[in-house]
Short mmCIF file of C-alpha atoms and ligand atoms in Angstrom, two decimals:
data_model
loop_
_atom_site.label_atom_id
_atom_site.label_comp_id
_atom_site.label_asym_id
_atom_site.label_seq_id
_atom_site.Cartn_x
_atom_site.Cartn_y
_atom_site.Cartn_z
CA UNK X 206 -60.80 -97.30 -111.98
CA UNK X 207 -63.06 -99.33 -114.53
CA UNK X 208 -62.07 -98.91 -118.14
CA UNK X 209 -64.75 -98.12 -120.56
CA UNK X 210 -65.89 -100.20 -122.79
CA UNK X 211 -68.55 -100.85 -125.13
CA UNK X 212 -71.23 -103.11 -123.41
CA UNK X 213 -72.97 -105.04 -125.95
CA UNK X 214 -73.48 -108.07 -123.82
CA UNK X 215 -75.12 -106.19 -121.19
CA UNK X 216 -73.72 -107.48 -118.34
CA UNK X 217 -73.10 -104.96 -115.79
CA UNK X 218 -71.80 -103.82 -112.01
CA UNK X 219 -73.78 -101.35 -110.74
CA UNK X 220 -72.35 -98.97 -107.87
CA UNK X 221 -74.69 -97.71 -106.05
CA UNK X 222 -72.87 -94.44 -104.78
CA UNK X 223 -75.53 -93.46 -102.50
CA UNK X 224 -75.65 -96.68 -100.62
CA UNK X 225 -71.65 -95.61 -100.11
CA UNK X 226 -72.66 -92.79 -98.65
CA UNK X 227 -74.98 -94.46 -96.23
CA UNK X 228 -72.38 -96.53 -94.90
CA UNK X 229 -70.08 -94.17 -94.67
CA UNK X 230 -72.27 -92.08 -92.39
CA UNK X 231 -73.55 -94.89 -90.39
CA UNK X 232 -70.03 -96.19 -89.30
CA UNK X 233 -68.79 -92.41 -88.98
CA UNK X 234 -71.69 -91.51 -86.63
CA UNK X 235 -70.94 -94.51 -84.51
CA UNK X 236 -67.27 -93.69 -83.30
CA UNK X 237 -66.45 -90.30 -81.88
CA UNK X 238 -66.32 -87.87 -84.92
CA UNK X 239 -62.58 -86.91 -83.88
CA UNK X 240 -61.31 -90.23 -84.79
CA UNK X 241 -59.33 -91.10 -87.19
CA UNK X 242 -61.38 -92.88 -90.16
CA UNK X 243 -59.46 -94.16 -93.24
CA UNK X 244 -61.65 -95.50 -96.01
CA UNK X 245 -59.64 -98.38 -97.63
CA UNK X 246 -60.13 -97.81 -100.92
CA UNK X 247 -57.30 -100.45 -102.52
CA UNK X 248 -57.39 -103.18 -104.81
CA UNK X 249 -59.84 -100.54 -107.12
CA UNK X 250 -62.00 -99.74 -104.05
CA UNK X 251 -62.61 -103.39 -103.33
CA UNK X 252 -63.38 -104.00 -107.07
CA UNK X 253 -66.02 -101.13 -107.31
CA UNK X 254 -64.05 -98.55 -108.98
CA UNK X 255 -61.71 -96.92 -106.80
CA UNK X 256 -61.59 -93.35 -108.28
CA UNK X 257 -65.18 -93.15 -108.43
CA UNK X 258 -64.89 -94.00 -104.63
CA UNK X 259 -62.78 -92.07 -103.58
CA UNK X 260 -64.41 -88.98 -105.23
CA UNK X 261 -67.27 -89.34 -103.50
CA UNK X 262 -66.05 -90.07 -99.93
CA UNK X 263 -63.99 -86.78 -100.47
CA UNK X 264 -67.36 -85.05 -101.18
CA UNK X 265 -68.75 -86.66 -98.01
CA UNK X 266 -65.84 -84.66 -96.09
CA UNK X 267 -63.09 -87.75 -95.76
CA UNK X 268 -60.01 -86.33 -95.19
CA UNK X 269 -58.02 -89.53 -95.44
CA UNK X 270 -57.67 -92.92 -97.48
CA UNK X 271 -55.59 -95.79 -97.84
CA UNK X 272 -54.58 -97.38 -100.70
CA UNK X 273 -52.01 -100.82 -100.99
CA UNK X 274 -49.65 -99.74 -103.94
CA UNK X 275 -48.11 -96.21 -105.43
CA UNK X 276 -49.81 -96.78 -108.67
CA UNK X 277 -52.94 -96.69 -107.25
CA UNK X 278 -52.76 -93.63 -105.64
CA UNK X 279 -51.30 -92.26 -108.66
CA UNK X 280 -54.13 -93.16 -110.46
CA UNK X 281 -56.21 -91.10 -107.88
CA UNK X 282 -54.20 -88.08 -107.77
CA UNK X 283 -54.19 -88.11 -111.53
CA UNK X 284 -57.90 -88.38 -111.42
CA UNK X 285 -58.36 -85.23 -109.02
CA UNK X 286 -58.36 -87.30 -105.76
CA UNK X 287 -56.63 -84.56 -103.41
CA UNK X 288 -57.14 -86.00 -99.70
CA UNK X 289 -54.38 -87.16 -97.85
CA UNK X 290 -53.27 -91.12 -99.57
CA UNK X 291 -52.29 -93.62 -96.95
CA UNK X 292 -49.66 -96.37 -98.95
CA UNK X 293 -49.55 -99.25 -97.31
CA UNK X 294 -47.30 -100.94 -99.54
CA UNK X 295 -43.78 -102.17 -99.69
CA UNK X 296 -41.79 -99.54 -101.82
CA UNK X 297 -38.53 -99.06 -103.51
CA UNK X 298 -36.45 -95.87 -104.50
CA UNK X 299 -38.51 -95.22 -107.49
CA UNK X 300 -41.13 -95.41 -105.76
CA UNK X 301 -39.89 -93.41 -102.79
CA UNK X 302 -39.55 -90.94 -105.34
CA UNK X 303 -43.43 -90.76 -106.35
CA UNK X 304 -44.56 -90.75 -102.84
CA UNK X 305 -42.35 -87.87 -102.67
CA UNK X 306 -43.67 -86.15 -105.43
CA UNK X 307 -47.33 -86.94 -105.50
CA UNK X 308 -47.96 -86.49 -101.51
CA UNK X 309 -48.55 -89.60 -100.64
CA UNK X 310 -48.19 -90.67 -96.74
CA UNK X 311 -46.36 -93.75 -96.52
CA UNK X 312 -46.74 -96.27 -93.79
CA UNK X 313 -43.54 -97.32 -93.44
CA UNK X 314 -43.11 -101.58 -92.02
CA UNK X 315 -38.91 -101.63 -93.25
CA UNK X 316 -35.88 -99.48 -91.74
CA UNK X 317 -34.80 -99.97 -95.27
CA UNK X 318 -37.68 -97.19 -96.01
CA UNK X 319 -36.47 -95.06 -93.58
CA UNK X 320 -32.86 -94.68 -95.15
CA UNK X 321 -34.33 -94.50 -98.52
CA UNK X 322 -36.51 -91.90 -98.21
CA UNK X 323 -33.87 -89.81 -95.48
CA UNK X 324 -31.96 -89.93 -98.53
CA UNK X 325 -34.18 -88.79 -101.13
CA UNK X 326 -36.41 -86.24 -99.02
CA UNK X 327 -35.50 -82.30 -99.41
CA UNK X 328 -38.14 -81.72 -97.07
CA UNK X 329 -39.69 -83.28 -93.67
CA UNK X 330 -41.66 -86.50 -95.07
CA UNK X 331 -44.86 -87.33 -92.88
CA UNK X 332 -45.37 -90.86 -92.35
CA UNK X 333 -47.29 -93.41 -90.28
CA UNK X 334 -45.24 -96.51 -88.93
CA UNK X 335 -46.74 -100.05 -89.08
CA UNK X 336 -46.17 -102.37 -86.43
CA UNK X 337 -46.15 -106.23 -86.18
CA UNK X 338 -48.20 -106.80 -83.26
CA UNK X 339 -49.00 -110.82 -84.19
CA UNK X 340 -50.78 -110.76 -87.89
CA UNK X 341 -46.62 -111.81 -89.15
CA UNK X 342 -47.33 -110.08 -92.78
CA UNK X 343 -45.69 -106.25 -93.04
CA UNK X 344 -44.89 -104.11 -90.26
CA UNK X 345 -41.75 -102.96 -87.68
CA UNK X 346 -41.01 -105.45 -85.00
CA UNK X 347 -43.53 -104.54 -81.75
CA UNK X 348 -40.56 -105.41 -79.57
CA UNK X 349 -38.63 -102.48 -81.82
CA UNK X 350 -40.57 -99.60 -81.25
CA UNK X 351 -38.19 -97.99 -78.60
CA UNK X 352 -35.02 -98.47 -80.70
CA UNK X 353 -37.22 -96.95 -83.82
CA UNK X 354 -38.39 -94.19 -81.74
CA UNK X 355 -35.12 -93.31 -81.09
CA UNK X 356 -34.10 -93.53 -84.32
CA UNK X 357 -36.86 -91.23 -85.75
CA UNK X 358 -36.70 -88.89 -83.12
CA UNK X 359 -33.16 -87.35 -84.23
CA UNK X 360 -34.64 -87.55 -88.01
CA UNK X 361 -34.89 -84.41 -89.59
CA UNK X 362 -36.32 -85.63 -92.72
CA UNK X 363 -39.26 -88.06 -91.27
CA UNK X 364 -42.34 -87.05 -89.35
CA UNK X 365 -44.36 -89.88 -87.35
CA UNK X 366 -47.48 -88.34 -87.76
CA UNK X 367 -49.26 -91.84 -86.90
CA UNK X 368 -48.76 -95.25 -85.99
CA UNK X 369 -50.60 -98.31 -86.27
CA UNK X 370 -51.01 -102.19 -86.44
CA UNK X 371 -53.09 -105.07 -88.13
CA UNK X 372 -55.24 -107.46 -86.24
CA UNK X 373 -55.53 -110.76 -87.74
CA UNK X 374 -58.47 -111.73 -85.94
CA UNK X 375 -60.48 -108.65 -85.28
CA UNK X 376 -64.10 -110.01 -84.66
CA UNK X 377 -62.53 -111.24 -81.20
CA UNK X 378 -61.47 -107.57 -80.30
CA UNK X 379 -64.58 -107.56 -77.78
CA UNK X 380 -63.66 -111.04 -75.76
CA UNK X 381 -61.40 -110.92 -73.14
CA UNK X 382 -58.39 -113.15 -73.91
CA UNK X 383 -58.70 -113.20 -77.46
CA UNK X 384 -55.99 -113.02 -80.12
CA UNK X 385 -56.97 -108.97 -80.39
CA UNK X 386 -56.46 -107.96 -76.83
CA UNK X 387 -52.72 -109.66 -77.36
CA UNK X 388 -52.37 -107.21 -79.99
CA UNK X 389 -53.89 -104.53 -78.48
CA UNK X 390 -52.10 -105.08 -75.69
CA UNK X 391 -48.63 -105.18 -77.81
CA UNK X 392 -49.78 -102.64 -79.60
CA UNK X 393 -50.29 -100.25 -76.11
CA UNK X 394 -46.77 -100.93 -75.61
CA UNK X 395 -45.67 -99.11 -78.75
CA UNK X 396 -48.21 -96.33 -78.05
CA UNK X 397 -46.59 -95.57 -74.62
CA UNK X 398 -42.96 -95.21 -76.33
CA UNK X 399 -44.01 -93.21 -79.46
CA UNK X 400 -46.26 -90.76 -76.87
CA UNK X 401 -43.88 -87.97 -76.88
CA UNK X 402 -44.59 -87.54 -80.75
CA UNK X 403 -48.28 -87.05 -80.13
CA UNK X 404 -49.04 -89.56 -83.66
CA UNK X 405 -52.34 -90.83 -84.63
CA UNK X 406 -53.10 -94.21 -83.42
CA UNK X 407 -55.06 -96.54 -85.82
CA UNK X 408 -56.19 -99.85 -85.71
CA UNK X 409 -59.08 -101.22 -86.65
CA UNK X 410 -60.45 -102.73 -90.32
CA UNK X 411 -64.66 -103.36 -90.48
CA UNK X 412 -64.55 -106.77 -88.17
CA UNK X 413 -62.73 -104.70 -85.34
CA UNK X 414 -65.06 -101.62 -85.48
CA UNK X 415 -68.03 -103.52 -86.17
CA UNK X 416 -67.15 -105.52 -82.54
CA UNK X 417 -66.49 -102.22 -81.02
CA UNK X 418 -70.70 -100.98 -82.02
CA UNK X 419 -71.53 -104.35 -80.37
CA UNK X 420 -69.61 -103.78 -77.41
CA UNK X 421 -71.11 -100.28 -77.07
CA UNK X 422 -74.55 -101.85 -78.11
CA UNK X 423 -74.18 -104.47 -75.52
CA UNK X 424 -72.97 -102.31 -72.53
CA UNK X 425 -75.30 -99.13 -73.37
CA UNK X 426 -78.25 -101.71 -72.36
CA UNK X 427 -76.47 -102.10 -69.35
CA UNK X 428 -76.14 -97.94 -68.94
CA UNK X 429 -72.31 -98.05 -69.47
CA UNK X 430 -70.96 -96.02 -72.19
CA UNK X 431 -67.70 -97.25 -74.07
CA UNK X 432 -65.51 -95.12 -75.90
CA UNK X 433 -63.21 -96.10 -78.59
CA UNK X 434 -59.53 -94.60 -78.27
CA UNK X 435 -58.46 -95.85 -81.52
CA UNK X 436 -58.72 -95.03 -85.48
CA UNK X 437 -60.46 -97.12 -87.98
CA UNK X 438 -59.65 -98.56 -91.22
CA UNK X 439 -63.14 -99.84 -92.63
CA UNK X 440 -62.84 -101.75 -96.12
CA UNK X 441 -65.92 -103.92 -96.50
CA UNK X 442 -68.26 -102.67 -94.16
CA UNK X 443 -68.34 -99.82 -96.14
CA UNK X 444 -68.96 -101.54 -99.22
CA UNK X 445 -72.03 -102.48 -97.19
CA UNK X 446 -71.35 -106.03 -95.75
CA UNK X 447 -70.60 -107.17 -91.81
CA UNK X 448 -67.78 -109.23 -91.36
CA UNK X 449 -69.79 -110.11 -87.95
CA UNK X 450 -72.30 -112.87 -88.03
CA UNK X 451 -76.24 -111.16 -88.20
CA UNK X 452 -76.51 -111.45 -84.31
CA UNK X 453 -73.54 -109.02 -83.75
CA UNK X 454 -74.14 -106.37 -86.70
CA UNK X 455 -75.92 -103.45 -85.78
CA UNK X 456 -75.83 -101.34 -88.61
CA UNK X 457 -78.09 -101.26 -91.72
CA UNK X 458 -75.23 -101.63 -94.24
CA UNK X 459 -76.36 -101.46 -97.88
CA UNK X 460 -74.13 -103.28 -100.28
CA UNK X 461 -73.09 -100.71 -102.91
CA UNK X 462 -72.17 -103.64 -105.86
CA UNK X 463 -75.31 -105.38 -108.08
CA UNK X 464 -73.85 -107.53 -110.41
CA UNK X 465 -76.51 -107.57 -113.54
CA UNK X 466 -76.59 -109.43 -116.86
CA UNK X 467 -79.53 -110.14 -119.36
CA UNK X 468 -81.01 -113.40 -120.39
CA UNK X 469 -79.23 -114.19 -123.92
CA UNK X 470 -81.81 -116.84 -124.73
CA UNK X 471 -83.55 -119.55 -123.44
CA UNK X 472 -83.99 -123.47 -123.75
CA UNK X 473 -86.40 -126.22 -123.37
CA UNK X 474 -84.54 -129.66 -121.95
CA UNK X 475 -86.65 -132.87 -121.44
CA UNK X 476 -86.46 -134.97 -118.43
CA UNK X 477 -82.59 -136.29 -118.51
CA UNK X 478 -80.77 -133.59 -120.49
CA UNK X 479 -77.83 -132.23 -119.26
CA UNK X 480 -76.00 -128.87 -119.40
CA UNK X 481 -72.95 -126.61 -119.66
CA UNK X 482 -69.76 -128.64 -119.90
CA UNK X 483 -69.35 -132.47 -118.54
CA UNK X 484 -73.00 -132.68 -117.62
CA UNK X 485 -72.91 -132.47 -114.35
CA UNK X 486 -76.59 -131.51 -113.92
CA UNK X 487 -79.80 -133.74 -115.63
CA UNK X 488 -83.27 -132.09 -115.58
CA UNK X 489 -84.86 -134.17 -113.47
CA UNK X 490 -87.92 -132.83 -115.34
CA UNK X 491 -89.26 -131.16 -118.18
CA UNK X 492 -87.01 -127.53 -117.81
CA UNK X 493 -86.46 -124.47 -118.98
CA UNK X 494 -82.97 -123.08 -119.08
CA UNK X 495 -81.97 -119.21 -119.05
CA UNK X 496 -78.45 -118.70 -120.51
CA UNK X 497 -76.77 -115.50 -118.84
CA UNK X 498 -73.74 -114.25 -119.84
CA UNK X 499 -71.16 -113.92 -117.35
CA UNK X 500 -68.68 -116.52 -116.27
CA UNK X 501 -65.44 -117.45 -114.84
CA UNK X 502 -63.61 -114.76 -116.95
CA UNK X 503 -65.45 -112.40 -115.34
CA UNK X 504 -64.62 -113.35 -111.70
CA UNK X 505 -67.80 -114.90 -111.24
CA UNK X 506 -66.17 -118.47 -109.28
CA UNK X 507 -66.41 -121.71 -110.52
CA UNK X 508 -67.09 -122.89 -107.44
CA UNK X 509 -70.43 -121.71 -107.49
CA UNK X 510 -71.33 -124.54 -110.50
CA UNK X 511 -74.70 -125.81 -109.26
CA UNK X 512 -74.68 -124.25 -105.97
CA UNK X 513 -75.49 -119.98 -106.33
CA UNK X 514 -78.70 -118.96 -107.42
CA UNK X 515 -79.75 -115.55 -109.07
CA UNK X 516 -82.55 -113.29 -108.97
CA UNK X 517 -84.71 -113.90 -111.92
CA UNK X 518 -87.86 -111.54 -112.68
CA UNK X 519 -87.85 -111.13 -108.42
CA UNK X 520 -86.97 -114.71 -107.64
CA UNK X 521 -84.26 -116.95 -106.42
CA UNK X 522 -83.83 -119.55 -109.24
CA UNK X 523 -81.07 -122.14 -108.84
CA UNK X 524 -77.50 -122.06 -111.25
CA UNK X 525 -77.37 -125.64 -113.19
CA UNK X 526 -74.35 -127.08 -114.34
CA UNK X 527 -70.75 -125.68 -114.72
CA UNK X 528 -69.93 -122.05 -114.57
CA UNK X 529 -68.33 -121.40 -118.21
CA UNK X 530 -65.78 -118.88 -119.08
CA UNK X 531 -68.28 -116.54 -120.03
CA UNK X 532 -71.61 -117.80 -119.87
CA UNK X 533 -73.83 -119.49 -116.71
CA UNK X 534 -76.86 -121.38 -117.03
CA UNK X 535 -80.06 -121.33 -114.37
CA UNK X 536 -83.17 -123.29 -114.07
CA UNK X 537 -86.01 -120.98 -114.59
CA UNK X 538 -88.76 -123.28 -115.27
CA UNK X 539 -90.96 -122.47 -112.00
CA UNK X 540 -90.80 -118.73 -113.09
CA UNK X 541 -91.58 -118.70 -116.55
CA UNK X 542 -94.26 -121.96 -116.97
CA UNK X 543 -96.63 -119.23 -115.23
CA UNK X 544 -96.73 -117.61 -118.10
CA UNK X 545 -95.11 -117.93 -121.96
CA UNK X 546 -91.35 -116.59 -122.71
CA UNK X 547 -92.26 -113.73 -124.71
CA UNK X 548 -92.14 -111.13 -121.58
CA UNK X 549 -88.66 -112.49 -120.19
CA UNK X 550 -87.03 -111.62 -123.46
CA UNK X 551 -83.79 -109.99 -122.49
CA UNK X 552 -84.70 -110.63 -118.92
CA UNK X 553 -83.03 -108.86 -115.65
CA UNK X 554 -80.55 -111.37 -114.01
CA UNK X 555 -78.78 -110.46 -110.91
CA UNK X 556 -75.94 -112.17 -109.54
CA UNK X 557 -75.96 -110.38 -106.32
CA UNK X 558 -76.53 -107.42 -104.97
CA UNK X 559 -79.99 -105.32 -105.62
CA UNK X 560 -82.26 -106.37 -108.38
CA UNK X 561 -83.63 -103.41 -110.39
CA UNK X 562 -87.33 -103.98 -107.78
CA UNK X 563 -84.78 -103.62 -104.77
CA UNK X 564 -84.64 -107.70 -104.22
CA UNK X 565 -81.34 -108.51 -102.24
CA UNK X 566 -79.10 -111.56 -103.35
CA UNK X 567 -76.05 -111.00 -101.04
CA UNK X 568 -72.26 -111.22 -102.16
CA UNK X 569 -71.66 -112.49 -98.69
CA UNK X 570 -73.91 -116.22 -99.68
CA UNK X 571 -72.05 -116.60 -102.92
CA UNK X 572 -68.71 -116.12 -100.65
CA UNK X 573 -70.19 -118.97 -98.08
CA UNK X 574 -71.49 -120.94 -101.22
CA UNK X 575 -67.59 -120.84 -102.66
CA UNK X 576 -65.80 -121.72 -99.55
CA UNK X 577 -64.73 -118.36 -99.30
CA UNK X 578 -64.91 -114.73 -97.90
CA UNK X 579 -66.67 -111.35 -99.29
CA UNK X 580 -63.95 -109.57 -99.87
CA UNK X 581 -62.82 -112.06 -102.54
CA UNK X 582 -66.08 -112.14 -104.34
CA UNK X 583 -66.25 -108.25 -104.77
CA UNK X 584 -62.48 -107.79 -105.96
CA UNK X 585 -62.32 -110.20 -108.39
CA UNK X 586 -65.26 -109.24 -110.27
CA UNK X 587 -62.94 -108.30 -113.67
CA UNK X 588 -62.73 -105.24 -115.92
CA UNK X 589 -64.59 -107.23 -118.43
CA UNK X 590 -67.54 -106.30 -116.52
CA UNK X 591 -68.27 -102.28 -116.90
CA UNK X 592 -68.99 -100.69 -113.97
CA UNK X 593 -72.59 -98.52 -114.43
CA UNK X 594 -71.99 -95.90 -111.80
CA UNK X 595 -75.13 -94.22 -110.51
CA UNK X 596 -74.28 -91.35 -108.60
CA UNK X 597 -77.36 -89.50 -106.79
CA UNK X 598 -76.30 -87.08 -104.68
CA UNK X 599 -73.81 -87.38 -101.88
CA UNK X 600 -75.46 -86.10 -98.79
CA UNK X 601 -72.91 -83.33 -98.26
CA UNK X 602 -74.27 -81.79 -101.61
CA UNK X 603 -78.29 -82.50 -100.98
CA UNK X 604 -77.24 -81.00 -97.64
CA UNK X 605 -76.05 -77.76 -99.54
CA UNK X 606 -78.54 -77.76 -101.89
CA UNK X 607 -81.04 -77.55 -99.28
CA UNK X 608 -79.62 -74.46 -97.78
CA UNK X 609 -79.02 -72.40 -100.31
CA UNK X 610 -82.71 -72.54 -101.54
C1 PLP E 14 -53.90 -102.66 -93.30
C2 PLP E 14 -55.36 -102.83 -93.55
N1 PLP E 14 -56.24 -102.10 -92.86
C3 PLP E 14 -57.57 -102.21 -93.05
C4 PLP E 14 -58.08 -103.08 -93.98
C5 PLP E 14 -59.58 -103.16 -94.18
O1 PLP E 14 -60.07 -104.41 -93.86
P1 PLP E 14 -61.63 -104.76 -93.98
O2 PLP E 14 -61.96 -104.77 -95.42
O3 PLP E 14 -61.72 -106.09 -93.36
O4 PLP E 14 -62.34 -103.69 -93.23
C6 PLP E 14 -57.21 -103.89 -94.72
C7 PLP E 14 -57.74 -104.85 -95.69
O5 PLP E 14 -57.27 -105.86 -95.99
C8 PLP E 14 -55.81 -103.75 -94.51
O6 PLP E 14 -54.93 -104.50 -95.19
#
């Protein structure tokens, strides 16, 4: 959840709800509506704001999310998040307890777990089972899954009402012989002994599903229709990026984070000035420089010194010199010599995401530009950084609104 604080400094993430919403129904629609689809809505919904999320995927109709520790799905109960909580975490006997209280489904990966909450339970606890199929990180044993299913079976106090595994290289899941079909293929293993209990079988994050729509893509040209037979887990692609390169991603995803600040002020450098600390940019000519404030502290990556740019007044304009703790500096000399500074006082600056004109600066470049991936760019923007939630209206509600005129 973002805290609130006073934003005098006017840097801001906005979250574009309604772009949410879009992706939610555009990878929804593609898979067979029956499916199991689990929102991941940890680490604060991927840095967004996760009970702001999560209220509005419940308005869209989700019936199930997943979250990575207890307190975060405390935080969403205690917020009036009332769908079904997926923990994926590791948890001990206090937090046994909580899950027992608050409701949460756990997805168990220890036997440990399975004692624990056996002896805590005074009802039948639902759970999912996680299985170690080849990703090595949490999970059962594959090559356990008969001696669990015997061991759950005779359980009074634990329910498998799903099962599922982790695939550590998901955009292969289309190509024969990659590291997914392994899994898969593991993973079929554990579906035939756990069959008797009927669970829900789930598999999939945004680089598997997003192969899947290719594969369907690819073989509906060829008039074959694929189905899907297992449940999703989307994280990213619903915050509106493709894990996929362009070629492979069919879907109009709309990324639902802008990162904004304002221009604090400005200043003229002549021909071999530097900036920002250890000068390790020189105007190579006469320049002026726009100083934004957001840095480091903020999770914007010091990796990006003199390699992001930012959308100025519409345009790309390059970052110069070292990313500060909290402020940035960019070279906005081609923009503004049109013209004088007096109309880019307090001037728009986007990071990435959607300019206030609808420009596009994607997370996904700043991620390439940093030697790393998405995901990291979006979650570690900080809680210094208030998030400006703009919340037009799920479709579920314009949907109601329209009938009841
Ligand atoms: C168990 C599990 N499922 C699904 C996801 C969603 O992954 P993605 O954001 O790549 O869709 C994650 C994210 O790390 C995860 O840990």
């Amino acid at each position: 959840m973002s805290i609130s604080l006073p934003n005098h400094r006017h840097t801001t993430a906005v979250i574009h709800l309604d772009h949410l919403s879009h992706n939610y129904h555009l990878l929804k629609g593609a898979i067979d509506p029956d499916l199991f689809f689990c929102p991941m809505i940890k680490a604060n919904g991927y840095g967004h704001g996760d009970v702001e999320i999560a209220l509005r995927l419940q308005k869209e109709g989700v019936q199930t999310m997943g979250v990575g520790l207890i307190e975060e799905g405390l935080l969403l109960r205690e917020n009036g998040v009332n769908s079904e909580l997926l923990v994926f975490g590791i948890f001990d006997q206090a937090g046994a307890r909580e899950i027992i209280k608050w409701n949460f489904t756990p997805v168990l990966s220890l036997w440990e777990q399975i004692d624990t909450l056996e002896q805590l339970a005074e009802k039948p606890v639902s759970v999912h089972l996680k299985f170690d199929t080849g990703m090595h990180r949490l999970g059962f044993v594959w090559g356990d899954a008969q001696k669990l299913f015997e061991r759950l079976n005779r359980s009074s106090k634990i329910k498998v009402k799903g099962i599922c595994t982790h695939l550590h290289t998901a955009e292969d899941m289309v190509s024969l012989g990659g590291k997914s079909e392994e899994q898969l293929e593991r993973f079929g293993e554990v579906e035939r002994i756990f069959a008797p209990l009927r669970p829900i079988s789930h598999s999939l994050n945004s680089a598997g599903l997003m192969s899947f729509i290719h594969l369907q893509k690819q073989n509906a040209e060829k008039g074959i229709h694929v189905t899907l037979n297992q449940g999703v887990r989307p994280g990213l692609a619903l915050y509106g990026y493709s894990p996929l390169p362009p070629a492979q991603s069919h879907l109009d995803l709309k990324p639902v984070m802008s990162l904004r600040s304002q221009v604090v002020r400005y200043h003229t450098l002549q021909k071999g000035e530097g900036a920002s600390y250890n000068h390790t940019w020189k105007a190579k000519r006469p320049t002026i420089l726009a100083v934004i404030p957001i840095g480091y502290a903020d999770g914007y990556h010091r990796l990006l010194s003199n390699k992001a740019e930012v959308l100025f007044d519409g345009v790309r304009v390059p970052l110069v010199g070292n990313v500060c703790m909290d402020y940035v500096m960019a070279d906005v000399t081609d923009v503004v010599q049109k013209k004088s500074l007096s109309p880019y006082q307090n001037q728009e600056v986007t990071l990435f995401g959607y300019d206030s004109k609808g420009n596009l600066l994607p997370a996904s470049e700043l991620a390439q530009k940093s030697q790393t991936i998405t995901w990291e760019i979006l979650t570690s923007i900080g809680e210094r950084v208030p998030r400006s939630i703009q919340a037009e209206k799920s479709k579920v509600e314009s949907q109601k609104k329209e009938v009841s005129q």
